[in-house]
PDB file of C-alpha atoms in Angstrom:
ATOM      1  CA  MET A 309      91.281  70.381  95.505  1.00 42.00           C
ATOM      2  CA  LYS A 310      87.896  70.140  97.260  1.00 39.00           C
ATOM      3  CA  LEU A 311      88.460  73.528  98.897  1.00 43.00           C
ATOM      4  CA  LEU A 312      89.364  75.101  95.555  1.00 42.00           C
ATOM      5  CA  TYR A 313      86.234  73.623  93.989  1.00 39.00           C
ATOM      6  CA  PHE A 314      84.117  74.981  96.843  1.00 39.00           C
ATOM      7  CA  TYR A 315      85.460  78.527  96.409  1.00 43.00           C
ATOM      8  CA  LEU A 316      85.016  78.403  92.646  1.00 44.00           C
ATOM      9  CA  MET A 317      81.452  77.126  92.717  1.00 41.00           C
ATOM     10  CA  ALA A 318      80.431  79.486  95.507  1.00 45.00           C
ATOM     11  CA  GLY A 319      81.899  82.402  93.573  1.00 44.00           C
ATOM     12  CA  LEU A 320      80.096  81.435  90.380  1.00 41.00           C
ATOM     13  CA  PHE A 321      76.808  81.133  92.235  1.00 40.00           C
ATOM     14  CA  LEU A 322      77.210  84.508  93.860  1.00 42.00           C
ATOM     15  CA  VAL A 323      78.130  86.195  90.597  1.00 40.00           C
ATOM     16  CA  ALA A 324      74.751  85.068  89.332  1.00 37.00           C
ATOM     17  CA  CYS A 325      73.202  86.781  92.334  1.00 44.00           C
ATOM     18  CA  GLY A 326      75.015  90.020  91.393  1.00 46.00           C
ATOM     19  CA  ALA A 327      75.552  91.238  94.937  1.00 58.00           C
ATOM     20  CA  GLY A 328      79.132  92.439  95.213  1.00 61.00           C
ATOM     21  CA  PRO A 329      82.467  90.853  96.110  1.00 63.00           C
ATOM     22  CA  ILE A 330      80.994  87.900  97.969  1.00 64.00           C
ATOM     23  CA  TYR A 331      83.475  85.181  98.861  1.00 72.00           C
ATOM     24  CA  PRO A 332      82.922  82.233 101.202  1.00 69.00           C
ATOM     25  CA  ASP A 333      83.786  83.274 104.738  1.00 70.00           C
ATOM     26  CA  VAL A 334      84.126  81.489 108.065  1.00 70.00           C
ATOM     27  CA  GLY A 335      82.384  82.300 111.329  1.00 74.00           C
ATOM     28  CA  TRP A 336      85.512  82.049 113.472  1.00 78.00           C
ATOM     29  CA  LEU A 337      88.484  84.374 113.735  1.00 84.00           C
ATOM     30  CA  ASN A 338      91.324  84.003 111.264  1.00 85.00           C
ATOM     31  CA  ASP A 339      94.643  82.971 112.782  1.00 88.00           C
ATOM     32  CA  TRP A 340      96.362  86.320 112.199  1.00 89.00           C
ATOM     33  CA  VAL A 341      93.878  88.060 114.515  1.00 91.00           C
ATOM     34  CA  LYS A 342      94.909  85.807 117.421  1.00 89.00           C
ATOM     35  CA  LEU A 343      98.650  86.377 117.060  1.00 89.00           C
ATOM     36  CA  PRO A 344     100.274  88.583 119.749  1.00 88.00           C
ATOM     37  CA  SER A 345     101.666  90.787 116.967  1.00 89.00           C
ATOM     38  CA  ALA A 346      98.103  91.681 115.905  1.00 93.00           C
ATOM     39  CA  ILE A 347      97.639  93.848 118.998  1.00 93.00           C
ATOM     40  CA  ASP A 348      98.832  97.391 118.377  1.00 93.00           C
ATOM     41  CA  LYS A 349     101.111  98.103 121.333  1.00 91.00           C
ATOM     42  CA  THR A 350     100.070 101.755 121.354  1.00 91.00           C
ATOM     43  CA  SER A 351      96.532 100.761 122.409  1.00 96.00           C
ATOM     44  CA  ASP A 352      95.316 102.414 125.591  1.00 96.00           C
ATOM     45  CA  LYS A 353      93.035  99.426 126.131  1.00 96.00           C
ATOM     46  CA  THR A 354      94.042  96.018 124.792  1.00 96.00           C
ATOM     47  CA  PRO A 355      91.363  94.469 122.548  1.00 96.00           C
ATOM     48  CA  VAL A 356      89.832  91.354 124.121  1.00 95.00           C
ATOM     49  CA  ILE A 357      89.816  88.415 121.717  1.00 93.00           C
ATOM     50  CA  SER A 358      87.028  85.956 122.470  1.00 90.00           C
ATOM     51  CA  ASP A 359      86.610  83.836 119.343  1.00 87.00           C
ATOM     52  CA  PRO A 360      84.591  84.539 117.220  1.00 91.00           C
ATOM     53  CA  VAL A 361      84.388  88.157 118.468  1.00 95.00           C
ATOM     54  CA  VAL A 362      86.962  90.867 119.189  1.00 96.00           C
ATOM     55  CA  ASN A 363      85.852  93.374 121.832  1.00 96.00           C
ATOM     56  CA  PHE A 364      87.238  96.918 121.766  1.00 96.00           C
ATOM     57  CA  HIS A 365      86.837  99.212 124.766  1.00 94.00           C
ATOM     58  CA  LEU A 366      87.759 102.801 125.603  1.00 95.00           C
ATOM     59  CA  ALA A 367      87.385 104.487 128.993  1.00 95.00           C
ATOM     60  CA  PRO A 368      87.223 108.278 129.431  1.00 94.00           C
ATOM     61  CA  GLY A 369      90.615 109.728 128.562  1.00 96.00           C
ATOM     62  CA  ASP A 370      91.606 106.860 126.202  1.00 96.00           C
ATOM     63  CA  ARG A 371      92.182 107.204 122.463  1.00 96.00           C
ATOM     64  CA  THR A 372      92.992 103.796 120.942  1.00 97.00           C
ATOM     65  CA  SER A 373      92.163 100.092 121.053  1.00 97.00           C
ATOM     66  CA  ILE A 374      93.536  98.485 117.892  1.00 97.00           C
ATOM     67  CA  ILE A 375      94.036  95.206 116.033  1.00 96.00           C
ATOM     68  CA  GLN A 376      96.393  95.514 113.058  1.00 95.00           C
ATOM     69  CA  ALA A 377      97.725  93.574 110.098  1.00 91.00           C
ATOM     70  CA  GLY A 378     100.904  94.519 108.261  1.00 78.00           C
ATOM     71  CA  GLU A 379     101.955  92.909 105.025  1.00 78.00           C
ATOM     72  CA  GLU A 380     104.272  93.385 102.050  1.00 82.00           C
ATOM     73  CA  TRP A 381     101.400  93.515  99.592  1.00 88.00           C
ATOM     74  CA  ARG A 382     102.711  94.273  96.126  1.00 87.00           C
ATOM     75  CA  ALA A 383     101.661  96.411  93.185  1.00 86.00           C
ATOM     76  CA  GLY A 384      99.529  94.438  90.740  1.00 91.00           C
ATOM     77  CA  GLU A 385      97.998  92.271  93.483  1.00 93.00           C
ATOM     78  CA  THR A 386      94.328  92.478  94.505  1.00 95.00           C
ATOM     79  CA  TYR A 387      93.105  92.052  98.083  1.00 94.00           C
ATOM     80  CA  LEU A 388      89.834  91.877  99.975  1.00 93.00           C
ATOM     81  CA  LEU A 389      89.700  93.463 103.442  1.00 94.00           C
ATOM     82  CA  GLY A 390      86.567  92.944 105.498  1.00 94.00           C
ATOM     83  CA  PHE A 391      84.966  92.910 108.939  1.00 95.00           C
ATOM     84  CA  ASP A 392      81.595  92.864 110.717  1.00 96.00           C
ATOM     85  CA  VAL A 393      80.902  95.572 113.295  1.00 97.00           C
ATOM     86  CA  ARG A 394      78.287  96.489 115.897  1.00 96.00           C
ATOM     87  CA  LEU A 395      77.915  98.703 118.983  1.00 93.00           C
ATOM     88  CA  ASP A 396      75.181 100.278 121.067  1.00 87.00           C
ATOM     89  CA  PRO A 397      74.872 103.815 119.624  1.00 82.00           C
ATOM     90  CA  LYS A 398      73.564 105.254 122.896  1.00 81.00           C
ATOM     91  CA  PHE A 399      77.075 104.918 124.323  1.00 80.00           C
ATOM     92  CA  LEU A 400      78.784 106.640 121.404  1.00 84.00           C
ATOM     93  CA  GLY A 401      78.250 110.219 122.532  1.00 80.00           C
ATOM     94  CA  LYS A 402      79.687 112.954 120.330  1.00 85.00           C
ATOM     95  CA  GLU A 403      82.954 111.164 119.637  1.00 87.00           C
ATOM     96  CA  ASN A 404      84.477 110.967 116.154  1.00 93.00           C
ATOM     97  CA  ILE A 405      85.840 107.442 115.701  1.00 95.00           C
ATOM     98  CA  THR A 406      87.987 105.739 113.075  1.00 97.00           C
ATOM     99  CA  LEU A 407      86.965 102.066 112.737  1.00 97.00           C
ATOM    100  CA  SER A 408      89.359 101.044 109.975  1.00 97.00           C
ATOM    101  CA  ARG A 409      92.416 102.668 108.448  1.00 96.00           C
ATOM    102  CA  LEU A 410      94.481 101.337 105.533  1.00 95.00           C
ATOM    103  CA  THR A 411      97.822 103.107 105.110  1.00 93.00           C
ATOM    104  CA  ARG A 412     100.996 102.686 103.108  1.00 90.00           C
ATOM    105  CA  LYS A 413     103.865 102.757 105.584  1.00 87.00           C
ATOM    106  CA  GLU A 414     106.216 105.621 104.853  1.00 82.00           C
ATOM    107  CA  ASN A 415     107.482 108.669 106.713  1.00 76.00           C
ATOM    108  CA  PRO A 416     104.892 110.073 107.032  1.00 77.00           C
ATOM    109  CA  SER A 417     102.363 107.303 106.356  1.00 83.00           C
ATOM    110  CA  VAL A 418      99.934 107.749 103.467  1.00 87.00           C
ATOM    111  CA  GLU A 419      96.253 107.103 104.177  1.00 91.00           C
ATOM    112  CA  ILE A 420      94.528 105.131 101.414  1.00 94.00           C
ATOM    113  CA  ALA A 421      91.074 104.408 102.877  1.00 95.00           C
ATOM    114  CA  VAL A 422      89.486 105.274 106.241  1.00 97.00           C
ATOM    115  CA  VAL A 423      86.178 104.081 107.730  1.00 98.00           C
ATOM    116  CA  LYS A 424      84.719 106.692 110.107  1.00 97.00           C
ATOM    117  CA  LEU A 425      81.969 106.697 112.743  1.00 96.00           C
ATOM    118  CA  ASP A 426      80.015 109.383 114.570  1.00 93.00           C
ATOM    119  CA  ILE A 427      76.560 109.618 116.117  1.00 90.00           C
ATOM    120  CA  ASP A 428      75.183 112.005 113.476  1.00 92.00           C
ATOM    121  CA  SER A 429      76.375 110.288 110.284  1.00 94.00           C
ATOM    122  CA  GLY A 430      76.845 106.708 111.495  1.00 95.00           C
ATOM    123  CA  VAL A 431      79.517 104.812 109.555  1.00 97.00           C
ATOM    124  CA  THR A 432      80.868 106.642 106.503  1.00 97.00           C
ATOM    125  CA  ILE A 433      83.592 105.989 103.926  1.00 96.00           C
ATOM    126  CA  PHE A 434      84.897 108.773 101.675  1.00 95.00           C
ATOM    127  CA  GLY A 435      81.991 110.868 102.945  1.00 94.00           C
ATOM    128  CA  ARG A 436      79.330 108.381 101.831  1.00 96.00           C
ATOM    129  CA  SER A 437      76.849 106.751 104.173  1.00 96.00           C
ATOM    130  CA  CYS A 438      77.502 103.096 104.971  1.00 97.00           C
ATOM    131  CA  ILE A 439      75.528 102.325 108.155  1.00 96.00           C
ATOM    132  CA  PRO A 440      73.009 104.721 109.768  1.00 94.00           C
ATOM    133  CA  ALA A 441      73.695 105.404 113.430  1.00 90.00           C
ATOM    134  CA  ALA A 442      70.271 104.017 114.398  1.00 89.00           C
ATOM    135  CA  ASP A 443      71.229 100.586 112.969  1.00 94.00           C
ATOM    136  CA  LEU A 444      74.597 100.208 114.664  1.00 93.00           C
ATOM    137  CA  SER A 445      73.347  97.771 117.321  1.00 94.00           C
ATOM    138  CA  LYS A 446      73.003  95.058 114.646  1.00 95.00           C
ATOM    139  CA  TRP A 447      75.870  93.307 112.854  1.00 96.00           C
ATOM    140  CA  HIS A 448      76.888  94.945 109.579  1.00 96.00           C
ATOM    141  CA  ARG A 449      79.590  93.955 107.089  1.00 95.00           C
ATOM    142  CA  ILE A 450      82.101  96.375 105.596  1.00 96.00           C
ATOM    143  CA  GLU A 451      84.466  95.320 102.794  1.00 94.00           C
ATOM    144  CA  MET A 452      87.057  96.908 100.534  1.00 95.00           C
ATOM    145  CA  ARG A 453      88.455  95.325  97.408  1.00 95.00           C
ATOM    146  CA  ILE A 454      91.650  96.952  96.223  1.00 96.00           C
ATOM    147  CA  LYS A 455      94.131  96.381  93.444  1.00 95.00           C
ATOM    148  CA  PHE A 456      97.395  97.991  94.501  1.00 93.00           C
ATOM    149  CA  SER A 457      99.073 100.027  91.779  1.00 92.00           C
ATOM    150  CA  ASP A 458     101.785 102.678  91.550  1.00 89.00           C
ATOM    151  CA  GLU A 459     100.222 104.009  88.344  1.00 90.00           C
ATOM    152  CA  ASP A 460      96.664 104.538  87.069  1.00 92.00           C
ATOM    153  CA  LYS A 461      96.037 100.802  86.827  1.00 93.00           C
ATOM    154  CA  GLY A 462      94.485 100.080  90.212  1.00 94.00           C
ATOM    155  CA  TYR A 463      90.976 100.194  91.613  1.00 95.00           C
ATOM    156  CA  LEU A 464      89.271 100.501  94.980  1.00 96.00           C
ATOM    157  CA  GLU A 465      85.722  99.372  95.760  1.00 95.00           C
ATOM    158  CA  VAL A 466      83.826  99.764  99.040  1.00 96.00           C
ATOM    159  CA  PHE A 467      80.863  97.583 100.034  1.00 95.00           C
ATOM    160  CA  CYS A 468      78.471  97.881 102.972  1.00 95.00           C
ATOM    161  CA  ASP A 469      76.324  94.835 103.699  1.00 93.00           C
ATOM    162  CA  ARG A 470      77.431  93.475 100.300  1.00 90.00           C
ATOM    163  CA  LYS A 471      76.201  96.530  98.384  1.00 93.00           C
ATOM    164  CA  PRO A 472      78.659  98.856  96.592  1.00 94.00           C
ATOM    165  CA  ILE A 473      78.629 102.436  97.892  1.00 95.00           C
ATOM    166  CA  TRP A 474      81.873 103.837  96.424  1.00 96.00           C
ATOM    167  CA  ALA A 475      84.239 102.762  93.652  1.00 95.00           C
ATOM    168  CA  ARG A 476      87.028 104.195  91.493  1.00 94.00           C
ATOM    169  CA  VAL A 477      88.999 102.658  88.642  1.00 94.00           C
ATOM    170  CA  ASP A 478      92.213 103.652  86.826  1.00 93.00           C
ATOM    171  CA  MET A 479      93.829 105.169  89.907  1.00 91.00           C
ATOM    172  CA  ARG A 480      97.026 105.047  91.930  1.00 91.00           C
ATOM    173  CA  THR A 481      95.848 103.050  94.917  1.00 91.00           C
ATOM    174  CA  ASN A 482      99.134 103.582  96.777  1.00 88.00           C
ATOM    175  CA  PHE A 483      97.840 107.073  97.521  1.00 85.00           C
ATOM    176  CA  ALA A 484      94.519 108.696  98.358  1.00 83.00           C
ATOM    177  CA  PRO A 485      91.872 108.322  95.591  1.00 83.00           C
ATOM    178  CA  GLU A 486      92.355 111.920  94.425  1.00 81.00           C
ATOM    179  CA  CYS A 487      95.911 111.102  93.299  1.00 84.00           C
ATOM    180  CA  ARG A 488      96.103 110.125  89.615  1.00 87.00           C
ATOM    181  CA  TYR A 489      99.310 109.735  87.633  1.00 87.00           C
ATOM    182  CA  SER A 490      97.631 111.087  84.508  1.00 87.00           C
ATOM    183  CA  GLU A 491      96.632 114.267  86.347  1.00 88.00           C
ATOM    184  CA  GLY A 492     100.125 115.157  87.516  1.00 88.00           C
ATOM    185  CA  CYS A 493     100.373 113.122  90.741  1.00 87.00           C
ATOM    186  CA  ARG A 494     103.749 111.508  90.058  1.00 87.00           C
ATOM    187  CA  LYS A 495     104.992 111.025  93.608  1.00 84.00           C
ATOM    188  CA  PRO A 496     107.558 108.212  93.867  1.00 83.00           C
ATOM    189  CA  VAL A 497     106.598 105.044  95.759  1.00 83.00           C
ATOM    190  CA  SER A 498     109.042 103.601  98.268  1.00 80.00           C
ATOM    191  CA  LYS A 499     110.192  99.993  97.902  1.00 81.00           C
ATOM    192  CA  PRO A 500     109.388  97.487  99.210  1.00 80.00           C
ATOM    193  CA  GLU A 501     105.742  98.426  99.510  1.00 83.00           C
ATOM    194  CA  ARG A 502     104.501  97.861 103.052  1.00 87.00           C
ATOM    195  CA  TYR A 503     100.984  98.442 104.306  1.00 91.00           C
ATOM    196  CA  ASN A 504      99.276  98.615 107.673  1.00 93.00           C
ATOM    197  CA  TRP A 505      95.582  97.881 108.224  1.00 95.00           C
ATOM    198  CA  GLN A 506      94.212  98.983 111.607  1.00 96.00           C
ATOM    199  CA  LEU A 507      90.830  98.015 113.056  1.00 97.00           C
ATOM    200  CA  GLY A 508      89.046  98.969 116.258  1.00 97.00           C
ATOM    201  CA  LEU A 509      88.590 102.272 118.070  1.00 97.00           C
ATOM    202  CA  ILE A 510      90.901 105.109 117.006  1.00 97.00           C
ATOM    203  CA  THR A 511      90.410 108.767 117.983  1.00 95.00           C
ATOM    204  CA  ASP A 512      92.484 111.932 117.650  1.00 93.00           C
ATOM    205  CA  VAL A 513      91.490 113.228 121.074  1.00 93.00           C
ATOM    206  CA  PRO A 514      90.673 111.399 124.328  1.00 95.00           C
ATOM    207  CA  VAL A 515      87.086 110.167 124.539  1.00 94.00           C
ATOM    208  CA  SER A 516      84.750 111.687 127.112  1.00 91.00           C
ATOM    209  CA  GLN A 517      82.812 108.529 127.965  1.00 91.00           C
ATOM    210  CA  MET A 518      83.019 104.748 127.868  1.00 92.00           C
ATOM    211  CA  ILE A 519      82.739 103.153 124.404  1.00 94.00           C
ATOM    212  CA  ASN A 520      82.370  99.454 123.637  1.00 93.00           C
ATOM    213  CA  LEU A 521      82.480  98.012 120.130  1.00 95.00           C
ATOM    214  CA  GLN A 522      82.573  94.490 118.693  1.00 96.00           C
ATOM    215  CA  MET A 523      83.986  93.087 115.463  1.00 96.00           C
ATOM    216  CA  GLN A 524      83.920  89.620 113.952  1.00 95.00           C
ATOM    217  CA  ARG A 525      84.971  87.909 110.705  1.00 93.00           C
ATOM    218  CA  LEU A 526      88.011  90.161 110.353  1.00 93.00           C
ATOM    219  CA  ASN A 527      89.880  89.036 107.261  1.00 91.00           C
ATOM    220  CA  HIS A 528      92.291  90.021 104.549  1.00 91.00           C
ATOM    221  CA  ARG A 529      93.135  87.809 101.606  1.00 89.00           C
ATOM    222  CA  ARG A 530      94.708  87.977  98.196  1.00 91.00           C
ATOM    223  CA  LEU A 531      92.236  87.526  95.354  1.00 92.00           C
ATOM    224  CA  TYR A 532      92.778  85.727  92.088  1.00 91.00           C
ATOM    225  CA  TYR A 533      89.094  85.630  91.134  1.00 86.00           C
ATOM    226  CA  LYS A 534      87.328  89.018  91.068  1.00 87.00           C
ATOM    227  CA  PRO A 535      83.582  88.739  90.378  1.00 84.00           C
ATOM    228  CA  ASN A 536      81.078  91.571  90.045  1.00 84.00           C
ATOM    229  CA  ARG A 537      83.402  94.483  89.338  1.00 88.00           C
ATOM    230  CA  VAL A 538      81.691  97.792  90.109  1.00 88.00           C
ATOM    231  CA  GLY A 539      83.409 100.310  87.813  1.00 88.00           C
ATOM    232  CA  THR A 540      83.164 103.936  88.952  1.00 90.00           C
ATOM    233  CA  LEU A 541      80.503 104.770  91.518  1.00 91.00           C
TER     234      LEU A 541
END
């Protein structure tokens, strides 16, 4: 009961501040991150978990170092996915990196939201700037709040350092944002609905130099209280 009261009061306070989907968070790693199943076995380099930080590393010729979470999240439910990230940009080179990828597991998988990184644009989501490359050496927070829906009843919001940078409402969030039921996108959705959320260093081609990246406060949680809705942005 005390924990519930804490979350409620903190949420009400932060709504008054009007600064995005702010929920109380802890400074240590959530238990799911430390489970052996959280390590993607396809990783070229195994992420090093040193609570409260996860260290990702790629050597020349590598392509992946990944933590993942897979759940049977259901249509109609709302979730918050978030993490802090930092790296020294001088070691990034000209590589194009995926930091976070949310997919619906199917054959083939359907990408819902991808967080990208490169030295010219920094961190971007859906083509919008999130973190400038020059600021990557400091900790920054990236969050997505998503209501899963097979029809045009879902929404997806993206926040960088607690500020909204991208948001869509009345959409089929089981597909990419461009897919709307009302506009003819009537693809069937497989049951049960399974999702995979990957975090770390993901590239399509082998990297040409060493890359080190850190993440902390990795979390995903179901939401029942949804303050400060963004609308369409």
